[in-house]
Coordinates of C-alpha atoms in Angstrom, one line a residue:
X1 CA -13.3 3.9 26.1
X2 CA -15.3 1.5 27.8
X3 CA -14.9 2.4 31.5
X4 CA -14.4 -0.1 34.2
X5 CA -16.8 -2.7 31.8
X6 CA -15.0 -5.7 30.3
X7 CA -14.0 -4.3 26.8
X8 CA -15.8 -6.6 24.1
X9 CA -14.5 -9.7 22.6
X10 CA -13.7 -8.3 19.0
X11 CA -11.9 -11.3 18.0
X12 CA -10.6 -15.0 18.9
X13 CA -7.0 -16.3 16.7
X14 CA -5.3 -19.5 17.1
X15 CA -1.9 -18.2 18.3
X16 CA -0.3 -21.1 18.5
X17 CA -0.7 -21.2 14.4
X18 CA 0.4 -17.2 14.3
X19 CA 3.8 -18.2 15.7
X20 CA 4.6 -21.2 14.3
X21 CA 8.1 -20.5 13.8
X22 CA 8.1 -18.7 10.7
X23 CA 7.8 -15.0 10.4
X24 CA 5.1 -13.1 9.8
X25 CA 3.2 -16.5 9.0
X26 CA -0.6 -17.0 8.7
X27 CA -2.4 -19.7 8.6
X28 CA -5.8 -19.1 7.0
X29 CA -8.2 -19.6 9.8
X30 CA -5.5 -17.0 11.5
X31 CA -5.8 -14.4 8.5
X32 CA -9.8 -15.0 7.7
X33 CA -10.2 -14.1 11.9
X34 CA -8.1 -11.0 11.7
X35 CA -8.9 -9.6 8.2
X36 CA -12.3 -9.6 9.8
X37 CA -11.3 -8.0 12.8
X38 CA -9.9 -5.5 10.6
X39 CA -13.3 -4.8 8.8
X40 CA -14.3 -3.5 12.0
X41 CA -12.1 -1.3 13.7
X42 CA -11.0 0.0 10.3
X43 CA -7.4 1.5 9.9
X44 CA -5.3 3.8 12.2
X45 CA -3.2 3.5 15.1
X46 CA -4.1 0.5 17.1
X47 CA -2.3 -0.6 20.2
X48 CA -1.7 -4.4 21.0
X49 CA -1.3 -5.0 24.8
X50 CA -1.7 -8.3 26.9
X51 CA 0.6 -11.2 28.5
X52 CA 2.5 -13.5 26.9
X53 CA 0.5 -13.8 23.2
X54 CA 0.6 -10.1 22.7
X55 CA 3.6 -10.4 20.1
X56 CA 2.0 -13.1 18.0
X57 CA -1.3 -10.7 18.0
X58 CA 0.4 -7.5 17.0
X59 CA 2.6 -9.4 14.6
X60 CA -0.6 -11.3 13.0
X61 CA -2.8 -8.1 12.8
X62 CA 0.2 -6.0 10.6
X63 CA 1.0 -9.5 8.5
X64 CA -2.6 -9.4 8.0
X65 CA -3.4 -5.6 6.8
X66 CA -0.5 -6.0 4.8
X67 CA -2.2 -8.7 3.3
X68 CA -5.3 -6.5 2.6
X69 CA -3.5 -4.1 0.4
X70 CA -2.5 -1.9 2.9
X71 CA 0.5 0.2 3.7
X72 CA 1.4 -1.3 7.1
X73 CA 3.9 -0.9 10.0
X74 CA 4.8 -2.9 12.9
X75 CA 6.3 -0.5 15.7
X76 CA 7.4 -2.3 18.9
X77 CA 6.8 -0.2 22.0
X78 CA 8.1 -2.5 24.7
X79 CA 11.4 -0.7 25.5
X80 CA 12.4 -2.5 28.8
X81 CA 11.6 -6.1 27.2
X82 CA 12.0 -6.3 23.3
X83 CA 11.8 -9.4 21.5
X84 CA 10.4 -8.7 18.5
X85 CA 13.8 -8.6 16.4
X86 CA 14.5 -12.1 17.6
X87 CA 10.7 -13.6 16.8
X88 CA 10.7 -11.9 13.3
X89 CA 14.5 -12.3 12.8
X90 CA 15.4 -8.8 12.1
X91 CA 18.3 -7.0 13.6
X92 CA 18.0 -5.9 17.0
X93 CA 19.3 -2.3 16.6
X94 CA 19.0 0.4 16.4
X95 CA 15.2 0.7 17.1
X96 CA 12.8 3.1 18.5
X97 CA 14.8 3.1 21.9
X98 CA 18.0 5.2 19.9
X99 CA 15.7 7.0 17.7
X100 CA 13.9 8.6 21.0
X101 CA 16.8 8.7 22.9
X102 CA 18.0 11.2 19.4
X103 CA 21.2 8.6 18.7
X104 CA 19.4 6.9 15.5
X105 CA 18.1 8.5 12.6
X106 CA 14.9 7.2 11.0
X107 CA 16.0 5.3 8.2
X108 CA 18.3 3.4 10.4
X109 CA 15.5 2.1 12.6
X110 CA 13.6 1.1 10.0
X111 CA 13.4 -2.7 8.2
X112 CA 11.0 -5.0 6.3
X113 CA 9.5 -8.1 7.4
X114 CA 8.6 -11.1 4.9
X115 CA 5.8 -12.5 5.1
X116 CA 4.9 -16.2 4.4
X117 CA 1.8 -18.2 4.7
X118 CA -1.7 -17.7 2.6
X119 CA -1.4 -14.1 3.2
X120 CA 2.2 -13.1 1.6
X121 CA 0.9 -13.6 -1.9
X122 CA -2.0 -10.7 -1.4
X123 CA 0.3 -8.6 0.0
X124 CA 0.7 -5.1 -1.7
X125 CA 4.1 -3.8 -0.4
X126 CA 5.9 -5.4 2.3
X127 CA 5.8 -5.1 6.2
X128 CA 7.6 -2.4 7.2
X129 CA 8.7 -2.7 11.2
X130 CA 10.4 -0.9 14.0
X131 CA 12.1 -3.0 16.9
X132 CA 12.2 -1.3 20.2
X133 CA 16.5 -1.8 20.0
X134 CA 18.4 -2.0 23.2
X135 CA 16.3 -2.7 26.4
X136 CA 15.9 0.4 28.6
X137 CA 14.3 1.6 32.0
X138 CA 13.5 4.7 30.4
X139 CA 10.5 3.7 28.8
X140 CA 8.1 5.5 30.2
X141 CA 9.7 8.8 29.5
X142 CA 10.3 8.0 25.9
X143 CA 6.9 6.5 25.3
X144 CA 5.6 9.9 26.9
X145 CA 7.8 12.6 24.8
X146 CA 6.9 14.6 22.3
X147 CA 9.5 12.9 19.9
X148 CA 7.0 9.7 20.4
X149 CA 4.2 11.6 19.2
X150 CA 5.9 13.4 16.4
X151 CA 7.1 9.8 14.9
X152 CA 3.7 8.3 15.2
X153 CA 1.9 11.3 13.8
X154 CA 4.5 10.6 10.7
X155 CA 3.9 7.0 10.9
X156 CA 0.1 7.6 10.5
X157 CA 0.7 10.2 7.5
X158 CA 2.7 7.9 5.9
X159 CA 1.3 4.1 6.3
X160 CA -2.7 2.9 6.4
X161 CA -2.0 1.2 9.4
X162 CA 0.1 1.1 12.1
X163 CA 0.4 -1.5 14.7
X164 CA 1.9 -0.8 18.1
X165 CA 3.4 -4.0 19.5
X166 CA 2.8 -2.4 23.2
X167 CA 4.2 -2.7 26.6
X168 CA 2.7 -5.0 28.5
X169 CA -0.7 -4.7 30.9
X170 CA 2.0 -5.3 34.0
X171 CA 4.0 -2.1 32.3
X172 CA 1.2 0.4 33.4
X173 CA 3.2 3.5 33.1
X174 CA 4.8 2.7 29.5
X175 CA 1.3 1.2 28.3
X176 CA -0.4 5.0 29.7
X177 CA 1.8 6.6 27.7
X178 CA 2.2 4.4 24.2
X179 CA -1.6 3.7 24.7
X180 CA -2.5 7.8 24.4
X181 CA -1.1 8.0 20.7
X182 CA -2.9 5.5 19.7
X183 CA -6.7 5.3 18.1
X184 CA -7.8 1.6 19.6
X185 CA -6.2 -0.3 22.2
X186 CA -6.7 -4.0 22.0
X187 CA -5.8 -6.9 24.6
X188 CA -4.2 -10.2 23.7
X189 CA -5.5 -12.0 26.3
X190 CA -9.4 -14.0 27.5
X191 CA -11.4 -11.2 29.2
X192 CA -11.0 -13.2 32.5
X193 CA -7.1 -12.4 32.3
X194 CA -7.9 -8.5 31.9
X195 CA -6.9 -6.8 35.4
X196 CA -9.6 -4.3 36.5
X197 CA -7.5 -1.6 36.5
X198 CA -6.6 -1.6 32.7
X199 CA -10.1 -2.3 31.9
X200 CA -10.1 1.8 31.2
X201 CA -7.7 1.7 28.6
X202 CA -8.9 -1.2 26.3
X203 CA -11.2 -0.9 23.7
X204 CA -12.0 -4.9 23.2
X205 CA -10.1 -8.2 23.4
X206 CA -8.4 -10.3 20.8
X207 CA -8.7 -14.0 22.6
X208 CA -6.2 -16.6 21.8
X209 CA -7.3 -19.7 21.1
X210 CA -6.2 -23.4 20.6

């Protein structure tokens, strides 16, 4: 962790070409800037926090490890506000609200993603995702239960990468506790935008750009 620094600028992606509409597209200036991104901070459990671009970021870097060959999974973390079912257009639940909450099982929570754009030919195995399901207030507690950490510990046995759509930097409670199973934390947003107080918890800065 990085303190109360700003957290480095690790990378800068047009965002406006990451959601353009289609899922899980890529344009190639998109996929060259995140495949490089993903040379350095190599695979695990990375956390993808910030305002309004963080979707298009978390959505870009699993579209893009998928389209390095490896096994990938998109899991969205932002229980009170999901809206990852409706940008990617999978179904909206169950998710990993009902799984926490012990009224899913996990091969009901779990769908694929296609992929289009430059990546989706170079793509190994498809993108494998997990919407957050019906909004709840309970995030937090959820987010901070051991049946959290047991399905991300299973997530990381089982995929190369997994990319946690997170709560956002306003959600300080939820991000704590999503941001403590994960290996990297990353922020979708310039470093100006970063509030001081989450400055402890991020590891760098993926900067959207025109």
């Amino acid at each position: 962790m990085f303190g109360r620094r700003r957290p480095p600028v690790l990378a800068r992606v047009p965002i406006d070409r990451v959601e353009d509409g289609r899922p899980g597209t890529l344009d190639r200036p998109s996929l060259d800037a995140l495949l490089r991104l993903w040379s350095e901070i190599g695979p695990g459990v990375v956390l993808v926090t910030g305002h309004q671009d963080r979707k298009g970021v978390a959505v870009g870097m699993a579209a893009a490890a998928a389209a390095a060959s490896r096994r990938a999974a998109l899991i969205e973390c932002d229980l009170s506000r999901p809206g990852l079912a409706a940008l990617l257009g999978l179904d909206p639940a169950p998710g990993l609200g009902e799984y926490l909450a012990h009224e899913a099982e996990a091969p009901e929570i779990l769908q694929t993603a296609i992929l289009a754009g430059p990546g989706s030919t170079l793509a190994a195995a498809p993108l494998v995702c997990v919407v957050a399901g019906n909004p709840t207030r309970l995030g937090p507690v959820l987010l901070a239960s051991d049946s959290f950490g047991h399905a991300i510990e299973r997530l990381r046995s089982a995929y190369d990468v997994v990319v946690l759509d997170g709560p956002a930097l306003e959600d300080r409670n939820s991000l704590r506790a999503a941001a403590a199973r994960a290996d990297r934390v990353l922020a979708a947003c310039p470093g100006s935008q970063l509030p001081r107080a989450a400055r402890g918890l991020v590891d760098g800065l993926v900067e959207p750009t025109a």
